CSV table of C-alpha atoms in Angstrom, one decimal:
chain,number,residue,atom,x,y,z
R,875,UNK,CA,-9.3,79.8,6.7
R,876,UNK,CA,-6.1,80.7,8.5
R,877,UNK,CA,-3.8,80.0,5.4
R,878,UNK,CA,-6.3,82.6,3.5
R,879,UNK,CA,-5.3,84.9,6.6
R,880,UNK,CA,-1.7,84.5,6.6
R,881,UNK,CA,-1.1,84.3,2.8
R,882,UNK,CA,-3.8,87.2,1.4
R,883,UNK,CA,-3.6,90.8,2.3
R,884,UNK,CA,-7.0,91.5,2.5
R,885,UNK,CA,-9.8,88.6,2.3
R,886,UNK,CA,-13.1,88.4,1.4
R,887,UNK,CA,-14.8,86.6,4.1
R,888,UNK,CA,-17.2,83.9,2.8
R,889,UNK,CA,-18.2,80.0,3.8
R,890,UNK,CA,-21.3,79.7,1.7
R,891,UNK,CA,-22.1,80.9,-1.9
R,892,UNK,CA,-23.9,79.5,-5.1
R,893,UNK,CA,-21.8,76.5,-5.8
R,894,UNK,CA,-21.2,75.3,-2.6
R,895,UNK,CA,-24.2,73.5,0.0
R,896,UNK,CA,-24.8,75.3,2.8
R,897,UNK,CA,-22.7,76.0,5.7
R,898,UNK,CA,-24.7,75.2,8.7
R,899,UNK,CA,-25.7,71.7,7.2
R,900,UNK,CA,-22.2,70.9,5.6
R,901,UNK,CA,-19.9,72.6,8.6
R,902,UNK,CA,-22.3,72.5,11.5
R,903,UNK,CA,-25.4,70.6,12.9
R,904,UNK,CA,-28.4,71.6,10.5
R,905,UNK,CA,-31.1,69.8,13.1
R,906,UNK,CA,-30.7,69.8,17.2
R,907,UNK,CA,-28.3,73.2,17.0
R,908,UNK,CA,-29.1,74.7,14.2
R,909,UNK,CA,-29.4,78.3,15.5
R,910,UNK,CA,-26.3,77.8,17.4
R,911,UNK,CA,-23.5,76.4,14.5
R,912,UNK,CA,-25.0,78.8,12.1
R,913,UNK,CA,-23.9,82.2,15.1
R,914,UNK,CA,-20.7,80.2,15.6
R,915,UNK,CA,-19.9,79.7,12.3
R,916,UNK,CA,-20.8,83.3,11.5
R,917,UNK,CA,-18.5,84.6,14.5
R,918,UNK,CA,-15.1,83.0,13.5
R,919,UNK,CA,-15.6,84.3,10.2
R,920,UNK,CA,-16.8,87.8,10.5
R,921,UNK,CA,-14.1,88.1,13.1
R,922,UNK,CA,-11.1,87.6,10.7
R,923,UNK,CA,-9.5,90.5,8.8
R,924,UNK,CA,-11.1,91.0,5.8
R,925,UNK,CA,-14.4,91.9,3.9
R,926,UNK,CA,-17.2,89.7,5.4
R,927,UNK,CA,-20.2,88.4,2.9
R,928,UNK,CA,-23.7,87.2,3.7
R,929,UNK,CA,-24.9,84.5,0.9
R,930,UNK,CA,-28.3,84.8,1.0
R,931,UNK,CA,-30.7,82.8,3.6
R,932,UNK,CA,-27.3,82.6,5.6
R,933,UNK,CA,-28.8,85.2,8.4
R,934,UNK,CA,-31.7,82.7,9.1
R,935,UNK,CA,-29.8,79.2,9.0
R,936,UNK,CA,-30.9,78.0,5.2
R,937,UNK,CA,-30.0,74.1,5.4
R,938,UNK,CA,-29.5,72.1,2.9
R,939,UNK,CA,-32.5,70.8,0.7
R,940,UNK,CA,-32.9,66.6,0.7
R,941,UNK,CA,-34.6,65.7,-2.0
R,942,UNK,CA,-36.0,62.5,-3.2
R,943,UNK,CA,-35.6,62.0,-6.6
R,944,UNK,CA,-32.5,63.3,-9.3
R,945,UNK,CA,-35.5,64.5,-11.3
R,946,UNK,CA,-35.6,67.1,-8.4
R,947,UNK,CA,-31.9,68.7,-9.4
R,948,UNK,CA,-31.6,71.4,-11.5
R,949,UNK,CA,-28.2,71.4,-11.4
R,950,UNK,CA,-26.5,70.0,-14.8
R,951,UNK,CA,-23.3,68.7,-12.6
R,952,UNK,CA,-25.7,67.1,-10.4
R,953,UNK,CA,-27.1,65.1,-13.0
R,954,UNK,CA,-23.8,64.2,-14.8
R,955,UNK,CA,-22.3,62.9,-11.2
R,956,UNK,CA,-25.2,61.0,-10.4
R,957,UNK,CA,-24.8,59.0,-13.8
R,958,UNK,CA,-21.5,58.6,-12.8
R,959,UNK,CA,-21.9,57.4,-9.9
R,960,UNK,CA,-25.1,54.6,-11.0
R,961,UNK,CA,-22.8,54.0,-14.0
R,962,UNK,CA,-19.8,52.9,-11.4
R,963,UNK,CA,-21.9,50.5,-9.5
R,964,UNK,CA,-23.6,52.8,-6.6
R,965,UNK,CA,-26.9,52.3,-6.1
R,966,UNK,CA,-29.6,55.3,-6.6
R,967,UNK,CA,-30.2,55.8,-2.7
R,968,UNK,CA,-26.8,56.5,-2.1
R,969,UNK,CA,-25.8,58.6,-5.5
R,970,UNK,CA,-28.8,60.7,-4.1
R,971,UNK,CA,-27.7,60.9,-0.4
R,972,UNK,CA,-24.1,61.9,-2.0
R,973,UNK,CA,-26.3,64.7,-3.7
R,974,UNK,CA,-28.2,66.2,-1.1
R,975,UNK,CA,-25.0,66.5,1.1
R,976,UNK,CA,-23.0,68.2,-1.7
R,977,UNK,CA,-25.3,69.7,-4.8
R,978,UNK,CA,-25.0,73.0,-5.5
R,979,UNK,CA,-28.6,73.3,-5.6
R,980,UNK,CA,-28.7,73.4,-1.9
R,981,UNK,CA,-27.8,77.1,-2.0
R,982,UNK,CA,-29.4,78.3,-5.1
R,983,UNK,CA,-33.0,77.4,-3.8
R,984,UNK,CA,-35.1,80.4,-3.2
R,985,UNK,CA,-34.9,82.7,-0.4
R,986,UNK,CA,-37.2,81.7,2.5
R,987,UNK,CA,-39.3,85.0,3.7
R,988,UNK,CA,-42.2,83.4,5.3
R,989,UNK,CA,-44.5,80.8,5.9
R,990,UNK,CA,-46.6,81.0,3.0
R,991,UNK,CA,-46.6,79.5,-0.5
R,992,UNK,CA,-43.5,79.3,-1.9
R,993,UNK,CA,-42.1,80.5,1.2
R,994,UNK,CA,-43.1,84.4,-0.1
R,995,UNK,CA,-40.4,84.0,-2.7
R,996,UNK,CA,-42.8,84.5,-5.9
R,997,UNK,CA,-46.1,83.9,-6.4
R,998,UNK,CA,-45.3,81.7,-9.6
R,999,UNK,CA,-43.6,78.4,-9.1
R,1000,UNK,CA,-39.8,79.2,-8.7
R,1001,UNK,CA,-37.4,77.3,-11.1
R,1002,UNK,CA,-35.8,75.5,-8.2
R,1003,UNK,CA,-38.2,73.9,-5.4
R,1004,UNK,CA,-38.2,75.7,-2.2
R,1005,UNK,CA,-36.5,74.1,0.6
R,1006,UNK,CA,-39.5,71.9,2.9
R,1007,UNK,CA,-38.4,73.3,5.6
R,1008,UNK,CA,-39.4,76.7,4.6
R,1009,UNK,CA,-42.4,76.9,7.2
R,1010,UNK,CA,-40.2,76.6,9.9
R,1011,UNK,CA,-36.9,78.4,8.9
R,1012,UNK,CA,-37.8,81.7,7.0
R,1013,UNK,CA,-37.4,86.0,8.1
R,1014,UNK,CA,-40.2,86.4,9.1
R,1015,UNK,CA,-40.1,83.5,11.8
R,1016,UNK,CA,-36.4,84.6,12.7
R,1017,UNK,CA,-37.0,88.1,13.1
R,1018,UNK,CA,-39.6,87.0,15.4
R,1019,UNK,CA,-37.7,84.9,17.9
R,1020,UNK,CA,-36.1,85.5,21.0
R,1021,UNK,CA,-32.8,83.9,19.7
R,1022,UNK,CA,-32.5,85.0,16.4
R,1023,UNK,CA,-29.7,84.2,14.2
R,1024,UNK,CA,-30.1,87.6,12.3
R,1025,UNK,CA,-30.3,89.4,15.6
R,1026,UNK,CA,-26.8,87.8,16.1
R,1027,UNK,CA,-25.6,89.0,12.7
R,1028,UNK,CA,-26.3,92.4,13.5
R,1029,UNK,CA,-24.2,92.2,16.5
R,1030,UNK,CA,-21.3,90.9,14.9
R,1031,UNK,CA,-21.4,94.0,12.6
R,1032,UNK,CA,-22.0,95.9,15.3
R,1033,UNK,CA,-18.8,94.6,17.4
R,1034,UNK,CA,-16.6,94.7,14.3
R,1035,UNK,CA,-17.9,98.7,13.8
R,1036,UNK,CA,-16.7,99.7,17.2
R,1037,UNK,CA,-13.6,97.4,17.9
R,1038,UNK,CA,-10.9,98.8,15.5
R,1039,UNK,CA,-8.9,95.3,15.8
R,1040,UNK,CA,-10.8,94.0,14.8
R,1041,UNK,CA,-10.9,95.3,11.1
R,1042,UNK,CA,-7.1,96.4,11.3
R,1043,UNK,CA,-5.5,93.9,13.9
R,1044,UNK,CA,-3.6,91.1,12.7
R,1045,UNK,CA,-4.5,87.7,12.7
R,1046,UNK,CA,-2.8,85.2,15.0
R,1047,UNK,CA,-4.4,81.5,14.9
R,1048,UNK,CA,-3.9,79.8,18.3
R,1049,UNK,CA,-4.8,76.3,19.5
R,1050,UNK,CA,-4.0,75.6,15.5
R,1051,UNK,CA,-3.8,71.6,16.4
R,1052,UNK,CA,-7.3,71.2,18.5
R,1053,UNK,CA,-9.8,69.2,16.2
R,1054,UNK,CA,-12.7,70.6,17.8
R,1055,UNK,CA,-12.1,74.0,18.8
R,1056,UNK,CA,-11.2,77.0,15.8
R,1057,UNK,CA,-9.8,79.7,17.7
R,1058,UNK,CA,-7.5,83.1,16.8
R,1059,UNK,CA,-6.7,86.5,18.2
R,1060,UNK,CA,-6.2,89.9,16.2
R,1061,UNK,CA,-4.0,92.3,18.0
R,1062,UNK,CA,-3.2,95.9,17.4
R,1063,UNK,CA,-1.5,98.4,19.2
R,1064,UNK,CA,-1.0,96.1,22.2
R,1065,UNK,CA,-5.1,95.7,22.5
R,1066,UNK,CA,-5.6,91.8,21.9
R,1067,UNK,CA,-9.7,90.5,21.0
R,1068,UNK,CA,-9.9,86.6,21.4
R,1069,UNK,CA,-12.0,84.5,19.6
R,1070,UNK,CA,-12.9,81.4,19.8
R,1071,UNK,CA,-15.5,78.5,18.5
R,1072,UNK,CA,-16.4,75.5,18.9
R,1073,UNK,CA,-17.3,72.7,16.3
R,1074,UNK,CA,-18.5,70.5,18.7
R,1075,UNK,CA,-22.1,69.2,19.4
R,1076,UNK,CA,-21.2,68.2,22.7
R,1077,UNK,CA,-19.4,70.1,25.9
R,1078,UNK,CA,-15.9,70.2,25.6
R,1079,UNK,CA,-12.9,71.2,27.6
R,1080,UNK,CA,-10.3,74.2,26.2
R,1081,UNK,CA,-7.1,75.5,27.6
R,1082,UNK,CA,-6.9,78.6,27.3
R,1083,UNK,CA,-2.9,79.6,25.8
R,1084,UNK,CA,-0.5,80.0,28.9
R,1085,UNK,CA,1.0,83.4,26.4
R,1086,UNK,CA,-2.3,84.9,26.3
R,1087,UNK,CA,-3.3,87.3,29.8
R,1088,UNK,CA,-7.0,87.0,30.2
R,1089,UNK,CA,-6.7,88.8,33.7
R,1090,UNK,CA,-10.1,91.2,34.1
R,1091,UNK,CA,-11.0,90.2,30.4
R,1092,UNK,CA,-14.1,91.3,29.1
R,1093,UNK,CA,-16.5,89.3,27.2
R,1094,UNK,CA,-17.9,90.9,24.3
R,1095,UNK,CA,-20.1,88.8,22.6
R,1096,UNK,CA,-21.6,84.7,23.0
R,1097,UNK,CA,-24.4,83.1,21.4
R,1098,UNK,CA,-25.5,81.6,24.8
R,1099,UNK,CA,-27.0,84.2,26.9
R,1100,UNK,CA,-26.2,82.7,30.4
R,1101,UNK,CA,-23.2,81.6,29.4
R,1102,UNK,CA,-20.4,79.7,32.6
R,1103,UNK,CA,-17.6,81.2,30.6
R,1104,UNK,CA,-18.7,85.3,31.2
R,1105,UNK,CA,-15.3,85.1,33.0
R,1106,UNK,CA,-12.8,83.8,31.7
R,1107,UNK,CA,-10.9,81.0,33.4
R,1108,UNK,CA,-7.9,79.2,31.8
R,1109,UNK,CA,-9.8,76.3,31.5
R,1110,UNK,CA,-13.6,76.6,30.0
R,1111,UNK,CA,-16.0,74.6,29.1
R,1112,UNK,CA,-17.9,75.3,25.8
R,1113,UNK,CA,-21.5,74.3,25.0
R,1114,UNK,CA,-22.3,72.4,21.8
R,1115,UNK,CA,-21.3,75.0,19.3
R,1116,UNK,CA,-20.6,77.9,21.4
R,1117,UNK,CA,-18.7,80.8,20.2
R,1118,UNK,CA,-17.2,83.3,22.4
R,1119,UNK,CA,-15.2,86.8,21.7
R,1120,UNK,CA,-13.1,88.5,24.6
R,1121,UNK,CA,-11.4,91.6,24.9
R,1122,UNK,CA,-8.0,91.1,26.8
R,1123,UNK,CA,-6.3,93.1,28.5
């Protein structure tokens, strides 16, 4: 992400679309904190300069789809690797586990709108099987709760319309060797905007860069409401998959 930033003028903005599974389930933690790696991983990369896109169930968290049989891929890649892979010596179970972790067909199953048959997508069976989980992760159940990942999208374009660095400030990736945290600022005209994210699904410590003054900085946006780090300390403590952004002084 940060070579895209350095070496492009302008990027377009992207982690999920039709040929690659989805983002939460592949980058984050699709079960326990779902709702918050899909917010984190949709503020460190709205954030960045460039043209941000929304793949399609992205809003709401869309997971990946496990299914239980190869007759169940559409996909014609799908099919070739998994006779590949039998035809090496792997046994079916683990061709299809392969599979369900990195299919395309993860993101091309149909748009999850609500709870009812065919998760409101069509009233004829769809070409691909909707997702099981569609009962439980669809609009109509996001738009609905208190913490709601689309709620949190509109934020983030809501905080990129009225922070001008953050669509014209540069790009300056910080804390580039940390495993666990992904964190950058975008500067302009001497105004700094700090974000930072973490990849975690467990607390973890960050130092904050002795360069950066975080002095009477302001916190813009988090995807924990009551989060410990509405000040900002040189040393913090991020929850599993917390995201923060700070205006600096």
């Amino acid at each position: 992400m940060a070579e895209w930033q350095d070496n492009v003028a302008w990027n377009a903005l992207y982690l999920n679309n039709h040929d690659q599974p989805r983002a939460v389930s592949r980058f984050g933690n699709d079960s326990q904190y779902r709702k918050k790696s899909a917010e984190m991983l949709a503020m460190v990369t709205f954030l960045q300069k460039g043209t941000p896109f929304i793949f399609q169930g992205e809003e709401i968290g869309m997971t990946n789809c496990k299914r239980q049989n190869i007759t169940d891929f559409q996909d014609v890649e799908a099919l070739n690797i998994f006779e590949n892979l039998r035809s090496s010596g792997l046994s079916a179970d683990k061709a299809l586990e392969l599979l369900n972790l990195k299919s395309r067909d993860n993101s091309r199953t149909p748009m999850q709108w609500n709870s009812e048959k065919n998760a409101g997508f069509s009233t004829h069976k769809p070409w691909i099987a909707v997702n099981n989980n569609y009962q439980e992760i669809n609009t109509e159940a996001d738009r609905q709760a208190d913490d709601s990942i689309f709620s949190f999208y509109q934020k983030l374009i809501a905080l990129r319309s009225q922070e001008e660095s953050l669509t014209e400030g540069k790009f300056q990736l910080i804390s580039a060797d940390d495993s666990e945290i992904f964190a950058y600022v975008r500067a302009l005209e001497g105004e700094k905007i700090l974000i930072i994210g973490s990849f975690a699904d467990k607390k973890v410590k960050y130092n904050i860069p002795a360069e950066l003054k975080i002095a009477d900085a302001q916190l813009l946006l988090s995807n924990y409401p009551h989060t410990q780090n509405a000040e900002l300390q040189k040393i913090c403590y991020l929850q599993p998959y917390e995201c923060l952004t700070y205006k600096l002084s």
